[in-house]
Coordinates of C-alpha atoms in Angstrom, one line a residue:
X1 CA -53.1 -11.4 76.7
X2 CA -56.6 -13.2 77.3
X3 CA -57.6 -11.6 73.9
X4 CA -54.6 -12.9 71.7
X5 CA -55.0 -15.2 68.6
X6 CA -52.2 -17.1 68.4
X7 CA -51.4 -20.0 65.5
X8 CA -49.1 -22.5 65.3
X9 CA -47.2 -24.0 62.3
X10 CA -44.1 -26.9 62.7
X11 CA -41.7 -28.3 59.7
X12 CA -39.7 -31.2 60.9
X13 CA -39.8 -34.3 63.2
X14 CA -42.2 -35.6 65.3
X15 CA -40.4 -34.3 68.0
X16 CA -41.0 -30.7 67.2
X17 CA -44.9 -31.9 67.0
X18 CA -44.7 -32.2 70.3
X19 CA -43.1 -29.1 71.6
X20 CA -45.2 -27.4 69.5
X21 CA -48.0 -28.8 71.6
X22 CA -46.6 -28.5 75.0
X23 CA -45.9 -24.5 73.5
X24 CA -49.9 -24.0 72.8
X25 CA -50.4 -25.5 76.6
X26 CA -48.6 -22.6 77.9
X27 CA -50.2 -20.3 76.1
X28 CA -53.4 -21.6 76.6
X29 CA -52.9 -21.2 80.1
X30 CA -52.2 -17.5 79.5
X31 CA -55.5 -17.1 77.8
X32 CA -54.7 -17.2 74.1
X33 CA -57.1 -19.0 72.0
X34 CA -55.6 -21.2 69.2
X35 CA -56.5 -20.2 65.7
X36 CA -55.8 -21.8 62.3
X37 CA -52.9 -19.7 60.9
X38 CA -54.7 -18.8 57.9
X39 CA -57.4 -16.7 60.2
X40 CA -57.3 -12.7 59.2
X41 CA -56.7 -11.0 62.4
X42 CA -53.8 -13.2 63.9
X43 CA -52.1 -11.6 66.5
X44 CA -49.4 -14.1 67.2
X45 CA -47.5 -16.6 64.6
X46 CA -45.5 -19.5 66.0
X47 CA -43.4 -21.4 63.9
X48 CA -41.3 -24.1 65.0
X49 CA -38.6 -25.1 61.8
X50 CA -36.6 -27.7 60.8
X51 CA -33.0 -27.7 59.2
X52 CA -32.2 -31.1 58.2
X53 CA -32.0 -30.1 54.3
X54 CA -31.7 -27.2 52.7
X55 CA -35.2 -27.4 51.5
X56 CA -35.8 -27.5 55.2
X57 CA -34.7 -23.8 55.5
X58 CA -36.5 -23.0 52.4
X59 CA -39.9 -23.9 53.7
X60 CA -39.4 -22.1 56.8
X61 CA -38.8 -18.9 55.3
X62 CA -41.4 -19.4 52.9
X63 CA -43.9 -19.9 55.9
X64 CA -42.9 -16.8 57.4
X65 CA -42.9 -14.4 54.6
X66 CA -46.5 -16.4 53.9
X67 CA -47.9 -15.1 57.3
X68 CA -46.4 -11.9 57.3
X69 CA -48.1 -10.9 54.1
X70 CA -51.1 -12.2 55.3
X71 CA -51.2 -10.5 58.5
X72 CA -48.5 -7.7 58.3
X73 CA -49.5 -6.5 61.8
X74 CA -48.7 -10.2 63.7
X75 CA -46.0 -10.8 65.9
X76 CA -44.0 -14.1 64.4
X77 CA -41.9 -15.9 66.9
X78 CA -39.4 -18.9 65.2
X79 CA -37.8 -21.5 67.0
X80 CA -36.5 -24.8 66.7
X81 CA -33.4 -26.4 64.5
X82 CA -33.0 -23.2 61.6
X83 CA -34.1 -20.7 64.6
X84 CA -30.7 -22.4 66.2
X85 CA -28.3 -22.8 63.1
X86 CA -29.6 -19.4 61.3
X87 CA -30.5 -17.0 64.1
X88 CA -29.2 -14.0 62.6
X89 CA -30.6 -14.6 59.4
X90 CA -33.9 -15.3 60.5
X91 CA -34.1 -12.0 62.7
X92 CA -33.6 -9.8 59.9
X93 CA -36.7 -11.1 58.0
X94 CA -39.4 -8.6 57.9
X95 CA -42.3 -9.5 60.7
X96 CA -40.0 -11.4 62.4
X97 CA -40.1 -10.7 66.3
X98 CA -38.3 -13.0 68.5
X99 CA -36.1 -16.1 67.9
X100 CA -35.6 -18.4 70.2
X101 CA -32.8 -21.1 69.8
X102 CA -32.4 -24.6 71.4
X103 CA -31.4 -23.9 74.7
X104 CA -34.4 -21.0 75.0
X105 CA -37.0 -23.1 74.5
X106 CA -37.5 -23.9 77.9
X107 CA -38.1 -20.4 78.7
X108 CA -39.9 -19.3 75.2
X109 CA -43.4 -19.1 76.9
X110 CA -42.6 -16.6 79.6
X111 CA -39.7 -14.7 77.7
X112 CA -42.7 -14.1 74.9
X113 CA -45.5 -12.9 77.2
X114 CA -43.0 -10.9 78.8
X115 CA -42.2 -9.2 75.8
X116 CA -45.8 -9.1 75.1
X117 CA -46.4 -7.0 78.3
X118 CA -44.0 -4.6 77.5
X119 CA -40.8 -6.7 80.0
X120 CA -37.2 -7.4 79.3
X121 CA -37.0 -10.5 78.2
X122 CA -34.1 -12.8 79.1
X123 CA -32.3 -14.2 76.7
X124 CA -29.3 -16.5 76.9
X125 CA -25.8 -15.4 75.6
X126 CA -25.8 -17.2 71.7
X127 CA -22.6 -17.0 69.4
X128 CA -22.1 -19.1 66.3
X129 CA -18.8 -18.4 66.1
X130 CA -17.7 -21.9 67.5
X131 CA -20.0 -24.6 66.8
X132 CA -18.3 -27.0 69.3
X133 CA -18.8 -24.5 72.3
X134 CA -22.2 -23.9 71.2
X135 CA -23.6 -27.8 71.2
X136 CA -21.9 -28.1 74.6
X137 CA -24.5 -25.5 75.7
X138 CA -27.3 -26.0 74.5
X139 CA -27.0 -29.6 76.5
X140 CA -27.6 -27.7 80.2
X141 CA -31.3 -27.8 79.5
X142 CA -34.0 -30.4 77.7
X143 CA -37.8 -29.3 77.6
X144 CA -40.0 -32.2 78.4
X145 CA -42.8 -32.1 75.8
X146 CA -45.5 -34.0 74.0
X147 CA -49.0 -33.7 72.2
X148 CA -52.4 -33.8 72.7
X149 CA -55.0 -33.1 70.9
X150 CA -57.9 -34.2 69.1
X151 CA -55.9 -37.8 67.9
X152 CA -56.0 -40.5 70.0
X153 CA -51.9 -41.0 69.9
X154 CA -49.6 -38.6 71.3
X155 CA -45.9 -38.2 70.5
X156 CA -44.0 -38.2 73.7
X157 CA -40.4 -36.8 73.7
X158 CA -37.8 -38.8 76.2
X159 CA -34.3 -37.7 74.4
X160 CA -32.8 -34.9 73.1
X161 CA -29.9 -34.2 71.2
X162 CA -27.0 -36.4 69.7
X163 CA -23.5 -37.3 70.2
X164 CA -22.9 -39.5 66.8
X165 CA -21.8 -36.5 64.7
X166 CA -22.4 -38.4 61.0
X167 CA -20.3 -36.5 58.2
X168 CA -23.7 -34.9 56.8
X169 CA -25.4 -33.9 59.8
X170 CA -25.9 -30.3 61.6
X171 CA -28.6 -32.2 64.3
X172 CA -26.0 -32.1 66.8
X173 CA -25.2 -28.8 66.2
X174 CA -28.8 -27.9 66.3
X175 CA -30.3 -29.3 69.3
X176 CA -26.7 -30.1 71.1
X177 CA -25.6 -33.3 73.8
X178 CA -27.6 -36.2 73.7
X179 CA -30.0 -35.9 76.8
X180 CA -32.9 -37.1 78.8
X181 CA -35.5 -36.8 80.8
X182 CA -35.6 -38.7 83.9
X183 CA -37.8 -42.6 83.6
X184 CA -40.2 -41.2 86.4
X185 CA -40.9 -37.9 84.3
X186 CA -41.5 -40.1 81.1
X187 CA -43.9 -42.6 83.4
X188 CA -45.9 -39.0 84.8
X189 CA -46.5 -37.4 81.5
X190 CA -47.3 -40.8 80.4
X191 CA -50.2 -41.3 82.6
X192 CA -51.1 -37.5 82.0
X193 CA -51.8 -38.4 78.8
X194 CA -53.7 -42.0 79.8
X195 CA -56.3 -39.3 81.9
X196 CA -56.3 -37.2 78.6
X197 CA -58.0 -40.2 77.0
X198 CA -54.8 -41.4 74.9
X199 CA -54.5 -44.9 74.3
X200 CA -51.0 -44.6 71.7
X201 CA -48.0 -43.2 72.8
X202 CA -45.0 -42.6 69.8
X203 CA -41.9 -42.4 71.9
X204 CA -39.5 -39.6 70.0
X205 CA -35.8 -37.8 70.5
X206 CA -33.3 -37.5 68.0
X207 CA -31.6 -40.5 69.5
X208 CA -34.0 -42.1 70.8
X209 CA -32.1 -45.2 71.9
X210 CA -29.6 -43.4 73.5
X211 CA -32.1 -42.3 76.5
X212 CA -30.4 -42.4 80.1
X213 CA -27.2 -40.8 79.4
X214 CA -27.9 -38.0 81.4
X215 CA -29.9 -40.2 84.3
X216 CA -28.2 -43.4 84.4
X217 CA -30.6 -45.5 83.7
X218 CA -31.3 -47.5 79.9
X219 CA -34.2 -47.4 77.0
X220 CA -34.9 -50.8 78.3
X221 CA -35.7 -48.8 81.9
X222 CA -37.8 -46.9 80.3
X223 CA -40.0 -49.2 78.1
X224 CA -40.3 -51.7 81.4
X225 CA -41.8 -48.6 83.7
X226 CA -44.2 -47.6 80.6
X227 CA -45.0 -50.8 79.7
X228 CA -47.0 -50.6 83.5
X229 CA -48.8 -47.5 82.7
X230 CA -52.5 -48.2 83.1
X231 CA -54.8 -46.9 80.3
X232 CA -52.1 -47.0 77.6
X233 CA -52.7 -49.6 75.6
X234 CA -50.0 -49.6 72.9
X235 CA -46.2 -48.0 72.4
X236 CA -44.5 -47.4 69.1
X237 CA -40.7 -46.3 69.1
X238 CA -39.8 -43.3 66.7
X239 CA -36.4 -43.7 64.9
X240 CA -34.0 -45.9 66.9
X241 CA -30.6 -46.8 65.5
X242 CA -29.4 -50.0 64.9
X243 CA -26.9 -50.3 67.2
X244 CA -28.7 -49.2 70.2
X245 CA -32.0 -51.7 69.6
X246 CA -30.3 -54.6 71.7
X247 CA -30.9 -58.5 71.2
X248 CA -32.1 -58.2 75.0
X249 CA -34.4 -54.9 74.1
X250 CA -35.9 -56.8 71.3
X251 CA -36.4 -60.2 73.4
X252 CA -38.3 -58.1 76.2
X253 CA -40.6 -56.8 73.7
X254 CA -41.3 -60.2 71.9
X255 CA -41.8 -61.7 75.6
X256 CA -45.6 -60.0 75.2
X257 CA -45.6 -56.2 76.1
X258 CA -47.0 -53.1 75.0
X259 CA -44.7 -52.1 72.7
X260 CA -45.7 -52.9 68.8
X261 CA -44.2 -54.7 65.8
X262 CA -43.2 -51.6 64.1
X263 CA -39.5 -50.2 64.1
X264 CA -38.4 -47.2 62.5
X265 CA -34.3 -48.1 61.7
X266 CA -32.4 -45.4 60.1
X267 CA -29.9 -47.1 57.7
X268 CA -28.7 -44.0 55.4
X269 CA -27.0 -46.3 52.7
X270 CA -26.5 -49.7 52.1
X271 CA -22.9 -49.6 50.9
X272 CA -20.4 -50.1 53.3
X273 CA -17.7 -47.7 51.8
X274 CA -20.7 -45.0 52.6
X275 CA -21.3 -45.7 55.9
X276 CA -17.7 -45.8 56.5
X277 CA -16.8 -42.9 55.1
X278 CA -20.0 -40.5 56.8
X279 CA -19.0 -41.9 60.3
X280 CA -21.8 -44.4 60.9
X281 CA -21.8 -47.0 63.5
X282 CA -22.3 -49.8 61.7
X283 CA -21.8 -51.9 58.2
X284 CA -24.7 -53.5 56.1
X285 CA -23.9 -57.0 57.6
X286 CA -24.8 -55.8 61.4
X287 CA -27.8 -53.6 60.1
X288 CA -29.4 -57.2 58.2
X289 CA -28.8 -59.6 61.3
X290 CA -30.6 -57.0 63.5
X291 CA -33.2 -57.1 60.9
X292 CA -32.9 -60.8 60.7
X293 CA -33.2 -61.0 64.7
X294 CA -36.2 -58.9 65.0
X295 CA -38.0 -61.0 62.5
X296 CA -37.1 -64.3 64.0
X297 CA -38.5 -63.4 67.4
X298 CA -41.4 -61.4 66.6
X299 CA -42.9 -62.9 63.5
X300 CA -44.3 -66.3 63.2
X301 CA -44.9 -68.3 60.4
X302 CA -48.7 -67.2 58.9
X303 CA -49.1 -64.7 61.3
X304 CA -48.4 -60.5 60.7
X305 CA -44.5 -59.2 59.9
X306 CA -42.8 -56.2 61.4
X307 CA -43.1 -53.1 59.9
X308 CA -39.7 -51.8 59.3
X309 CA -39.5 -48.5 57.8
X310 CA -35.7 -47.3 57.0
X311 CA -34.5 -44.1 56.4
X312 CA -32.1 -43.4 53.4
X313 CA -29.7 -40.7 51.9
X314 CA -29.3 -40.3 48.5
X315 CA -26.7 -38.7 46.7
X316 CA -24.1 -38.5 49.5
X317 CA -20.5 -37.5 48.5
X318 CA -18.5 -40.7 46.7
X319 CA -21.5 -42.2 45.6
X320 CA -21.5 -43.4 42.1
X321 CA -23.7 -45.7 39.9
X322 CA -22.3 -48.9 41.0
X323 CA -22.3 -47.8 45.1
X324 CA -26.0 -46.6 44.6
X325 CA -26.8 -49.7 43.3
X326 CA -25.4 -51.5 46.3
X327 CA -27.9 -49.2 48.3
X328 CA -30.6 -50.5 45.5
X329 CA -29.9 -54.2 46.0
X330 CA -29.7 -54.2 50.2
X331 CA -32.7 -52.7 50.6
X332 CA -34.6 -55.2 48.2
X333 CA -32.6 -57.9 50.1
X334 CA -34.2 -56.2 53.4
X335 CA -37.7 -56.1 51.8
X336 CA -38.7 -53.0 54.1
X337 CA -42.2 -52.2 54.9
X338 CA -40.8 -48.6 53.9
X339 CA -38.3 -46.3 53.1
X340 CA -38.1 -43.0 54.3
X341 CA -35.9 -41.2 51.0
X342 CA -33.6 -38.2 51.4
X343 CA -31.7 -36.5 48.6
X344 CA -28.4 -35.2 50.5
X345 CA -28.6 -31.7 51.1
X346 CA -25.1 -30.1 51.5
X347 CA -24.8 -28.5 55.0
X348 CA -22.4 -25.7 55.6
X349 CA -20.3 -26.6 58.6
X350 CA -20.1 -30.7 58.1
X351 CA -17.2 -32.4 57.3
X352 CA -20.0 -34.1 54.3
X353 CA -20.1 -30.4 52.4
X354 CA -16.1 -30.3 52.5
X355 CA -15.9 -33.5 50.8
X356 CA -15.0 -33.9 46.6
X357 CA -16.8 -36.1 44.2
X358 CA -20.7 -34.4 45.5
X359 CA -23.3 -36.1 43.5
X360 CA -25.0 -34.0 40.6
X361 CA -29.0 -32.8 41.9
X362 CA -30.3 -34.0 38.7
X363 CA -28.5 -37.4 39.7
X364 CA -29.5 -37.0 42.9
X365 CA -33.7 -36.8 41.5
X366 CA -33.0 -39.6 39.5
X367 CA -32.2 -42.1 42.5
X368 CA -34.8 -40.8 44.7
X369 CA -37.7 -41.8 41.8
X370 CA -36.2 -45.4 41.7
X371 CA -36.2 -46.0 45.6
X372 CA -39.6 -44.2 45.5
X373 CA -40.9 -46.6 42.9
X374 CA -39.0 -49.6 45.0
X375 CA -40.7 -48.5 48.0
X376 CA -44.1 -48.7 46.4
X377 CA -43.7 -52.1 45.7
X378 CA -42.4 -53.1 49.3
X379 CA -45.5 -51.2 50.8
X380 CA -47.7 -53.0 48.3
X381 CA -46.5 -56.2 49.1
X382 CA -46.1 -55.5 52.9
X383 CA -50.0 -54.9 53.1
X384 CA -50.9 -57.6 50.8
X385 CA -49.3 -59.6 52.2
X386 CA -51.8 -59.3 55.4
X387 CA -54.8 -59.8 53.4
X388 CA -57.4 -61.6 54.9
X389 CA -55.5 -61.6 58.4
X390 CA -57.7 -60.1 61.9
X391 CA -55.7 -57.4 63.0
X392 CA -56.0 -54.9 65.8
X393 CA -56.9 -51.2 64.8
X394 CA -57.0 -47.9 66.9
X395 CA -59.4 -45.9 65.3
X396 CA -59.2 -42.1 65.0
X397 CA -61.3 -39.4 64.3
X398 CA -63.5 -38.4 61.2
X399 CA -61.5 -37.9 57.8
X400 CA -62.7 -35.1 54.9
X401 CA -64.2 -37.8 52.9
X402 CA -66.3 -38.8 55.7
X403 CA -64.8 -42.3 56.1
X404 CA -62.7 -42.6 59.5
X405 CA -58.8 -44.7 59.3
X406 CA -56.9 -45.9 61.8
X407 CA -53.3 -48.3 62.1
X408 CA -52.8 -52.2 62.6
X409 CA -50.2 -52.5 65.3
X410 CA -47.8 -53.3 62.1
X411 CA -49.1 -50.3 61.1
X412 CA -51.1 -51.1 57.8
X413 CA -53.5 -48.1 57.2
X414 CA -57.1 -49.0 57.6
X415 CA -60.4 -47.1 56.5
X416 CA -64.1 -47.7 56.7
X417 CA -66.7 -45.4 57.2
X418 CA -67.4 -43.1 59.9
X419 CA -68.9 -44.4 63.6
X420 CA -68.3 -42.0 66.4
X421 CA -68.8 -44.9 68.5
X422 CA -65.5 -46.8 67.1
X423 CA -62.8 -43.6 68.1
X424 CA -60.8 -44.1 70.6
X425 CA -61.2 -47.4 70.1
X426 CA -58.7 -50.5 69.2
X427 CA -61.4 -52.4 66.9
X428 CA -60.6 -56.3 65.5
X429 CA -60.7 -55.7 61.7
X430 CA -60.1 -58.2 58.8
X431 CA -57.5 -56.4 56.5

């Protein structure tokens, strides 16, 4: 297997970033060299998917037809969310080799290099045929798993999985129970990845929040024991739901710790009858005093906001004009730094796709351009808003242009021309 090319290629979250990295590790280990996917001569395609719209699935199969007809003679293997959900589609594309579903990943490694050698390769017992029994499964196992490269911030996954079950979502049905890894694991691959050089670490799981279900222990646990990491110098936390980011979570981190001014909140709409109605677990009141709280202990007068980026459905079942325009007006209220925009995507299975009154796709296009355009104008006057102020920057590596960017710990985007001296580094900057 020494002599292998092997490329990688991941749709999706952050969280399948990092699999996707802790996947090359193995094979490195095995001898494969890493290619770019586009290299003639590819012996091995791995493609790690996504299935959180419909587009979702169409971009997977896209990619694999793409590398099959580019090399014909490759072995693909697919995993992740559609791998789960789709399987037996999925294994009778052409050039498709093995699939692996959520509770294989663990094992996809060795079960592929065993197949590569000519071995039987283990699979676990897989059946669609009752969702329900299915998540319960996949739940036994959770890969531990996070990046590194050539960046100088890693994606470290501490949660898996999901026990909320909103109306329009197949996530728990994709990657099962919410689940954990242990606070000492998390604190070990932390300072792995301190000796690796990394000085950012973006903490990700589906449910982030929801970490120490399976162990015990609490996200506030787990943000005290990393905060004492040595050599990482600064946290981010990836999509953490409103409920779960506590008053005393959020007064630990203003008390002066590692972890930035930057909170990904997923809000979904900002009409009350909608969240109601898709199962969420909370109304537009709660969502704006968390909001409201955050602000008041972490931002002082003259000095730099929180960057609040919130992620938002469009489109879902029930929602006309007027309740779209309740979305409309409580995010302007909320004056996020950004919004993260999704056009419902009907998913076979939810209780969402059984529902009557589904929104039109050219209606659905419509709304997405106007919070686009909204979301513009809050970026815009997020980052002017810090003109002029000295901010901290962790520079990465060299751009295409030439020029070299790296983020304020509020995140603002920063670029100035290349210094191999500067990456790695957090710089003072004037924005």
């Amino acid at each position: 297997m020494s002599n292998k090319k092997i490329a990688y290629l991941t749709l999706g979250c952050k969280l399948n970033y990092a699999e996707t990295s802790t996947y090359e590790r193995g094979f490195n280990a095995l001898g494969m060299e890493t290619v770019p996917w586009q290299t003639v001569g590819t012996d091995i395609y791995l493609i790690n998917t996504c299935s959180v719209t419909a587009m979702s699935d169409r971009k997977a199969r896209g990619l694999i037809g793409k590398v099959h007809r580019l090399n014909p003679d490759a072995a693909i293997i697919v995993t992740g969310c559609y791998a789960e959900l789709k399987r037996d589609e999925i294994e009778k594309m052409e050039g498709v080799s093995l699939v692996f579903g959520a509770k294989e990943k663990s094992n996809l490694v060795k079960a592929t290099a065993d197949w590569l050698e000519g071995r039987e390769v283990i699979r676990e017992n897989w059946s669609r045929e009752n969702l329900e029994e299915e998540y319960k499964h996949i739940s036994k196992t959770i890969l531990p798993a996070f990046s590194l490269g050539g960046r100088t911030r890693s994606f470290l996954k501490v949660q898996d999985g999901c026990n909320n079950f909103c109306a329009y979502c197949t996530v728990p049905y994709a990657r099962g129970e919410s689940r954990n890894i242990p606070v000492c694991e998390a604190v070990r691959q932390a300072r792995l990845l301190a000796e690796a050089g990394v000085k950012e670490i973006v903490l990700t799981g589906v449910n982030t929040g929801d970490f120490g279900r399976t162990t015990g222990e609490s996200f506030l646990d787990l943000l005290k024991a990393l905060n004492e990491v040595e050599g990482i110098e600064r946290y981010r936390i990836s999509s953490i739901e409103p409920n779960l980011i506590t008053e005393e979570i959020v007064d630990w981190i203003a008390s002066g710790t590692k972890i930035l001014p930057h909170f990904h909140i997923p809000l979904q709409s900002g009409c009350d009858r909608i969240l109601e109605t898709m199962g969420r677990h909370y109304d537009t009141a709660f969502f704006l005093d968390r909001i409201e709280y955050i602000r008041s202990k972490m931002e002082k007068e003259g000095g730099p906001k929180v960057f609040f980026g919130i992620d938002t459905m469009v489109g879902l079942p029930g929602e006309t004009e007027e309740l779209f325009m309740e979305t409309y007006n409580f995010i302007s209220r909320l004056k996020p730094a950004f919004i993260h925009i999704f056009p419902y995507s009907r998913r076979p299975g939810t209780k969402a796709a059984a529902m009557k009154d589904q929104v039109p796709e050219e209606i659905k296009k419509e709304r997405v351009e106007r919070l686009e355009a909204l979301c513009a104008q809050l970026h815009d006057d997020f980052v002017a808003s810090h003109k002029g102020m000295k901010e901290e920057v962790l520079f990465e590596s060299r751009e295409k242009d030439g020029s070299m960017s790296g983020f304020t710990r509020n995140y603002i985007r920063v670029s100035r021309p290349y210094d191999a001296e500067l990456v790695g580094k957090i710089t003072e900057v004037t924005i």
